[in-house]
Structures are given as C-alpha cells and as structure tokens.
C-alpha cells in the first residue's frame, strides 16, 4: 500500500468529488420535481396521463441506467449535430459535454424511481386529513400544496434518503461518458501509477463520507417532522 | 421514410450483416450471467442469514462487516475492485503453490463478483424472512423431533419463501440491470454487444433503443414469472383482501 500519489493528485480528487456531488444534486433536485408530476399523474390523472406516467416509470425502471446513459450520449448525441444551427447556438458548449448527458439521464432515471416512492406516499396520506381540508373549503390546488404533498413527502422521507444514496452509488457510471467524477479520478491514477487498490480505497472513503452526510441531513429533516406519541 | 424503415430492419436482422444475432446472443449471456450470479448469491445469502441468526458472535460480526461494506460501496467500484483483486489474488495463490498463472474466464469472474455482491443483499432479505416465521412453527417441528436439516427443508424453507419472494424478485431485477456493469470490465454481454454494434455502424440510437427494449422484455417476463411463483408458494395461505 502506498499513498504518496495523493500529494500530487488531491486537486484532481477534489474536482472529482465536486463533479460527483453536482451530478447527484442536479439529478436529485430536477428528478424530484419531475417525480412529483409523475406521481400525481398516476394517482389522480386521467386515463391517458396515467398510462403515459406508468409507461415512463416501467421503461426507466426496467432498463439499466448504463444503457439509458449510452442511449443518450451515443444515440441522441450522434443525432444532435444534425439539427441545423445547433452547432452555432449558445448551448453547444454544454450540449457537447458528457456531463450534460450524464446529468440528464441520471435525472430521468431518478425521477422514475422517486415517482414510485411518492405514488405510494400520496396514497398513504390519511383520507380524513384530505377530507378535513376539503371541508374547510380549500381548493384542490391549495389542498395539494398545503396538505397532500407535504404530508406525502414526510411519509416518504426515510425512503427518499435511501433512494438518494442509491443514486450516489450510481454516479460512477458517468466516467464511461468522459466525466471526471471521483471514480474516473481513481481510474486515471491507476493508469498513471499502476496502483489498483489504493485509489479505489480512497475514492470509496469519499463515497462513504457522502453517504454519512446524506444520512445525517435526513436524520435532521426527520426530526423536524412533529410526531405525536 | 420507407427506405429508413428498411434500413432499420436490415440493421437488426439476425443474420450478418445485420446485428440482431449479436444482440440476442448478448441478451442470452446477460440472462445466463444474472441467473448464475443469482444462484451464487442465494447460496451465500442462505449461509449468511443462517450464520447471522446462529448466535455465534464472531461469525455475526464478520457477516455484519460483509453486508455493510457491500451495500455501502457503489456497485461499479465493487465490480472493478473485486475483478482485479480476485484475479490478482488467485494468481498470487497459484504462484505461492508453484503453479502457472491462469487467465480467469470472463464469465466465471463476472458471476463470482456479481454473486458475491448479491449475497450481501440476499443475506438481509432471507434473514428478515426467517425472522418473520412464527416461532411456534419451528418449536412444533422441534417437538416432533425433526433434525436441523429436515426442519430446514420441510418447515423453514416453505415458510420463509412467501416472505422472501418479493425481496428476491427485486434482487433479480437489480441483478439483470447490474450485469450491464460487467461491460465496463470488458465482458461481452448485451450492453457491450450493443456498443460494438453501434460503433461499427454509427447507428447508436437504433441499437441502444433495441437493447433497452430487450432489457425491458427480460424485466417484464421475469415479473410474470415471479407472480406465478408467488401464487404457487402462497397456495393455502388465507387471502387478506
């Protein structure tokens, strides 16, 4: 075991950690927003929206994330330049990057899993609370915003923490589309120094630390929820 | 429009120069890897669950370490790390015994690594399923004078299966998808076959969509299969709703 390489690679390690964390935060935040829509579409939508939302969740939960990522990066990525004018557009420098494709595919994938969790939670909100809201004359929109959704999120909190950790563990896939995330840094160190285990070990410690942070944040959030005992 | 349609069918035709055959072979090896790794995981998980419940302190600590570490580390890192560590360790062992080094078969390496990872998850699923069996049933079996093996086969196993099946079904779904990760260490299964097909024809979108649909088909068929098995192991149980 030798860890002398750390002294010359720590800036790269920090960049990797930053990339991993940004991928995680972007996919969780945007994925959650999409998931709210998908969950409501399944619980209270019409026949067509329900079917579409179900189909979305089945597709993204039934296929490997790696394939989704490659479908986007290689598949859509190879079709994008055919759109006239896109190479000259403002967004091209972003659209060219592996990071963009990784962020989009992780977001879509996370949304599908989170939608299932939220769907269950929406159905688990006690009926009496919704009826009480209606009896107070809340409009459907206000009822959803003030009672239904917040209650469902509280019910789902522990599961959401688990889903975010799963998402963190999926982020190393981004290295396959040239993103310099934590895992890619470990790969680079291996190529440069021929050390196999040490970089993997150090990177793993980073992941464990991130998991611990997520667990702690959610313990704090759960403590905020008032419980009557 | 008609020509592109024809083009796609040509690309996916099962006979060369079409790539459909390569994709199907990849799908078969994905299912084979998953099934073998699932079996390895089932063995490790059964052992792990019985070990955790055996009351031996040292054994329980060791198994706790195994399940915690495996479940906390990203799958890709585990697969790559175990792949290198496994082949490296084996060759060092052989060198110590004055034997020539071997080149580990990619299939064997893939199922060993994936099975080792599955084992950790299975341990927890099976432990929970065993704990959910009413103790009276096991006590009754003991009172009838059944030995440990007979008790496991006749009472424990049929009683734990209905409890464990949903968890096992989830693990099967996740392993069919995790098996795509062995593409990263270079073993040819569906994901890697697709990338090859895409790279040599430049029709990435068509091929990745086709392989996504193949994975989806595997998932949907497995769903039906697990529903049937669950109906079978739950026969004789009262319905709740």
GROMACS .gro file of C-alpha atoms in nm, chain B residues 38-222:
model
  185
  267UNK     CA    1  -2.842  -1.510  -0.856
  268UNK     CA    2  -2.779  -1.876  -0.767
  269UNK     CA    3  -2.439  -1.795  -0.616
  270UNK     CA    4  -2.598  -1.509  -0.422
  271UNK     CA    5  -2.877  -1.737  -0.300
  272UNK     CA    6  -2.623  -1.985  -0.158
  273UNK     CA    7  -2.416  -1.709   0.007
  274UNK     CA    8  -2.731  -1.539   0.132
  275UNK     CA    9  -2.874  -1.856   0.287
  276UNK     CA   10  -2.544  -1.923   0.458
  277UNK     CA   11  -2.517  -1.561   0.564
  278UNK     CA   12  -2.869  -1.545   0.704
  279UNK     CA   13  -2.834  -1.870   0.900
  280UNK     CA   14  -2.491  -1.750   1.020
  281UNK     CA   15  -2.627  -1.417   1.137
  282UNK     CA   16  -2.907  -1.592   1.326
  283UNK     CA   17  -2.684  -1.867   1.467
  284UNK     CA   18  -2.585  -1.661   1.770
  285UNK     CA   19  -2.211  -1.705   1.713
  286UNK     CA   20  -2.071  -1.362   1.795
  287UNK     CA   21  -1.755  -1.368   1.582
  288UNK     CA   22  -1.943  -1.506   1.282
  289UNK     CA   23  -2.212  -1.240   1.318
  290UNK     CA   24  -1.957  -0.958   1.332
  291UNK     CA   25  -1.786  -1.089   1.019
  292UNK     CA   26  -2.118  -1.115   0.832
  293UNK     CA   27  -2.223  -0.770   0.951
  294UNK     CA   28  -1.900  -0.636   0.804
  295UNK     CA   29  -1.966  -0.817   0.473
  296UNK     CA   30  -2.324  -0.692   0.433
  297UNK     CA   31  -2.249  -0.336   0.546
  298UNK     CA   32  -1.946  -0.282   0.323
  299UNK     CA   33  -2.101  -0.441   0.014
  300UNK     CA   34  -2.420  -0.243   0.048
  301UNK     CA   35  -2.243   0.087   0.114
  302UNK     CA   36  -1.994   0.088  -0.176
  303UNK     CA   37  -2.102   0.173  -0.533
  304UNK     CA   38  -2.158  -0.141  -0.744
  305UNK     CA   39  -1.921  -0.030  -1.018
  306UNK     CA   40  -1.633   0.011  -0.771
  307UNK     CA   41  -1.709  -0.330  -0.618
  308UNK     CA   42  -1.719  -0.498  -0.956
  309UNK     CA   43  -1.398  -0.341  -1.081
  310UNK     CA   44  -1.220  -0.380  -0.747
  311UNK     CA   45  -1.326  -0.741  -0.692
  312UNK     CA   46  -1.247  -0.825  -1.053
  313UNK     CA   47  -0.887  -0.708  -1.018
  314UNK     CA   48  -0.847  -0.830  -0.660
  315UNK     CA   49  -0.997  -1.169  -0.744
  316UNK     CA   50  -0.782  -1.248  -1.047
  317UNK     CA   51  -0.475  -1.098  -0.881
  318UNK     CA   52  -0.532  -1.291  -0.557
  319UNK     CA   53  -0.588  -1.618  -0.742
  320UNK     CA   54  -0.269  -1.581  -0.941
  321UNK     CA   55  -0.070  -1.492  -0.629
  322UNK     CA   56  -0.210  -1.803  -0.460
  323UNK     CA   57  -0.112  -2.013  -0.761
  324UNK     CA   58   0.234  -1.857  -0.766
  325UNK     CA   59   0.275  -1.941  -0.398
  326UNK     CA   60   0.188  -2.302  -0.480
  327UNK     CA   61   0.439  -2.302  -0.771
  328UNK     CA   62   0.163  -2.333  -1.030
  329UNK     CA   63   0.148  -2.137  -1.356
  330UNK     CA   64  -0.082  -1.831  -1.357
  331UNK     CA   65  -0.426  -1.870  -1.515
  332UNK     CA   66  -0.629  -1.631  -1.722
  333UNK     CA   67  -0.962  -1.609  -1.544
  334UNK     CA   68  -1.257  -1.669  -1.774
  335UNK     CA   69  -1.466  -1.352  -1.800
  336UNK     CA   70  -1.791  -1.539  -1.740
  337UNK     CA   71  -1.666  -1.702  -1.420
  338UNK     CA   72  -1.524  -1.373  -1.296
  339UNK     CA   73  -1.850  -1.191  -1.369
  340UNK     CA   74  -2.074  -1.438  -1.187
  341UNK     CA   75  -1.836  -1.465  -0.891
  342UNK     CA   76  -1.821  -1.090  -0.845
  343UNK     CA   77  -2.192  -1.026  -0.903
  344UNK     CA   78  -2.285  -1.327  -0.689
  345UNK     CA   79  -2.067  -1.202  -0.404
  346UNK     CA   80  -2.244  -0.865  -0.420
  347UNK     CA   81  -2.590  -1.026  -0.441
  348UNK     CA   82  -2.506  -1.247  -0.143
  349UNK     CA   83  -2.491  -0.946   0.086
  350UNK     CA   84  -2.836  -0.822  -0.017
  351UNK     CA   85  -2.979  -1.177  -0.007
  352UNK     CA   86  -2.845  -1.226   0.347
  353UNK     CA   87  -3.061  -0.937   0.467
  354UNK     CA   88  -3.371  -1.040   0.270
  355UNK     CA   89  -3.353  -1.401   0.392
  356UNK     CA   90  -3.273  -1.300   0.750
  357UNK     CA   91  -3.585  -1.086   0.758
  358UNK     CA   92  -3.791  -1.365   0.603
  359UNK     CA   93  -3.671  -1.619   0.860
  360UNK     CA   94  -3.741  -1.379   1.147
  361UNK     CA   95  -4.096  -1.334   1.018
  362UNK     CA   96  -4.174  -1.705   1.063
  363UNK     CA   97  -4.384  -1.758   1.378
  364UNK     CA   98  -4.153  -1.926   1.634
  365UNK     CA   99  -4.431  -2.169   1.722
  366UNK     CA  100  -4.394  -2.340   1.385
  367UNK     CA  101  -4.024  -2.405   1.443
  368UNK     CA  102  -4.086  -2.514   1.802
  369UNK     CA  103  -4.353  -2.754   1.680
  370UNK     CA  104  -4.106  -2.902   1.432
  371UNK     CA  105  -3.851  -2.944   1.712
  372UNK     CA  106  -4.116  -3.105   1.933
  373UNK     CA  107  -4.185  -3.355   1.657
  374UNK     CA  108  -3.819  -3.450   1.675
  375UNK     CA  109  -3.713  -3.316   1.336
  376UNK     CA  110  -3.337  -3.275   1.289
  377UNK     CA  111  -3.191  -2.940   1.172
  378UNK     CA  112  -3.171  -3.048   0.806
  379UNK     CA  113  -3.522  -3.190   0.794
  380UNK     CA  114  -3.653  -2.885   0.979
  381UNK     CA  115  -3.489  -2.652   0.726
  382UNK     CA  116  -3.624  -2.846   0.428
  383UNK     CA  117  -3.976  -2.915   0.549
  384UNK     CA  118  -4.063  -2.618   0.771
  385UNK     CA  119  -3.822  -2.326   0.747
  386UNK     CA  120  -3.788  -2.317   0.368
  387UNK     CA  121  -4.158  -2.341   0.272
  388UNK     CA  122  -4.247  -2.092   0.547
  389UNK     CA  123  -3.984  -1.834   0.454
  390UNK     CA  124  -4.036  -1.840   0.076
  391UNK     CA  125  -4.359  -1.634   0.069
  392UNK     CA  126  -4.192  -1.374   0.293
  393UNK     CA  127  -3.870  -1.362   0.093
  394UNK     CA  128  -4.007  -1.376  -0.259
  395UNK     CA  129  -4.085  -1.005  -0.314
  396UNK     CA  130  -3.735  -0.914  -0.195
  397UNK     CA  131  -3.579  -1.186  -0.409
  398UNK     CA  132  -3.776  -1.064  -0.711
  399UNK     CA  133  -3.639  -0.712  -0.655
  400UNK     CA  134  -3.286  -0.850  -0.635
  401UNK     CA  135  -3.334  -1.043  -0.957
  402UNK     CA  136  -3.446  -0.722  -1.130
  403UNK     CA  137  -3.147  -0.533  -0.997
  404UNK     CA  138  -2.901  -0.804  -1.099
  405UNK     CA  139  -3.027  -0.821  -1.457
  406UNK     CA  140  -2.953  -0.449  -1.469
  407UNK     CA  141  -2.627  -0.465  -1.271
  408UNK     CA  142  -2.497  -0.726  -1.510
  409UNK     CA  143  -2.468  -0.440  -1.763
  410UNK     CA  144  -2.183  -0.313  -1.545
  411UNK     CA  145  -1.957  -0.604  -1.635
  412UNK     CA  146  -1.942  -0.443  -1.979
  413UNK     CA  147  -1.709  -0.194  -1.812
  414UNK     CA  148  -1.454  -0.466  -1.731
  415UNK     CA  149  -1.485  -0.586  -2.089
  416UNK     CA  150  -1.701  -0.898  -2.076
  417UNK     CA  151  -1.930  -0.931  -2.376
  418UNK     CA  152  -2.295  -0.921  -2.277
  419UNK     CA  153  -2.589  -0.718  -2.404
  420UNK     CA  154  -2.457  -0.372  -2.312
  421UNK     CA  155  -2.114  -0.425  -2.467
  422UNK     CA  156  -2.255  -0.605  -2.772
  423UNK     CA  157  -2.477  -0.302  -2.830
  424UNK     CA  158  -2.185  -0.064  -2.808
  425UNK     CA  159  -1.990  -0.270  -3.060
  426UNK     CA  160  -2.285  -0.280  -3.298
  427UNK     CA  161  -2.330   0.095  -3.260
  428UNK     CA  162  -1.962   0.171  -3.305
  429UNK     CA  163  -1.929  -0.024  -3.628
  430UNK     CA  164  -2.247   0.103  -3.794
  431UNK     CA  165  -2.276   0.450  -3.636
  432UNK     CA  166  -2.644   0.381  -3.573
  433UNK     CA  167  -2.609   0.420  -3.197
  434UNK     CA  168  -2.964   0.534  -3.135
  435UNK     CA  169  -3.130   0.235  -3.304
  436UNK     CA  170  -2.913  -0.020  -3.125
  437UNK     CA  171  -2.934   0.130  -2.779
  438UNK     CA  172  -3.310   0.159  -2.809
  439UNK     CA  173  -3.328  -0.203  -2.925
  440UNK     CA  174  -3.119  -0.324  -2.633
  441UNK     CA  175  -3.319  -0.114  -2.387
  442UNK     CA  176  -3.629  -0.291  -2.517
  443UNK     CA  177  -3.456  -0.629  -2.477
  444UNK     CA  178  -3.377  -0.548  -2.114
  445UNK     CA  179  -3.737  -0.432  -2.068
  446UNK     CA  180  -3.861  -0.761  -2.215
  447UNK     CA  181  -3.642  -0.954  -1.968
  448UNK     CA  182  -3.788  -0.747  -1.683
  449UNK     CA  183  -4.150  -0.791  -1.791
  450UNK     CA  184  -4.116  -1.166  -1.846
  451UNK     CA  185  -3.949  -1.200  -1.505
   0.00000   0.00000   0.00000
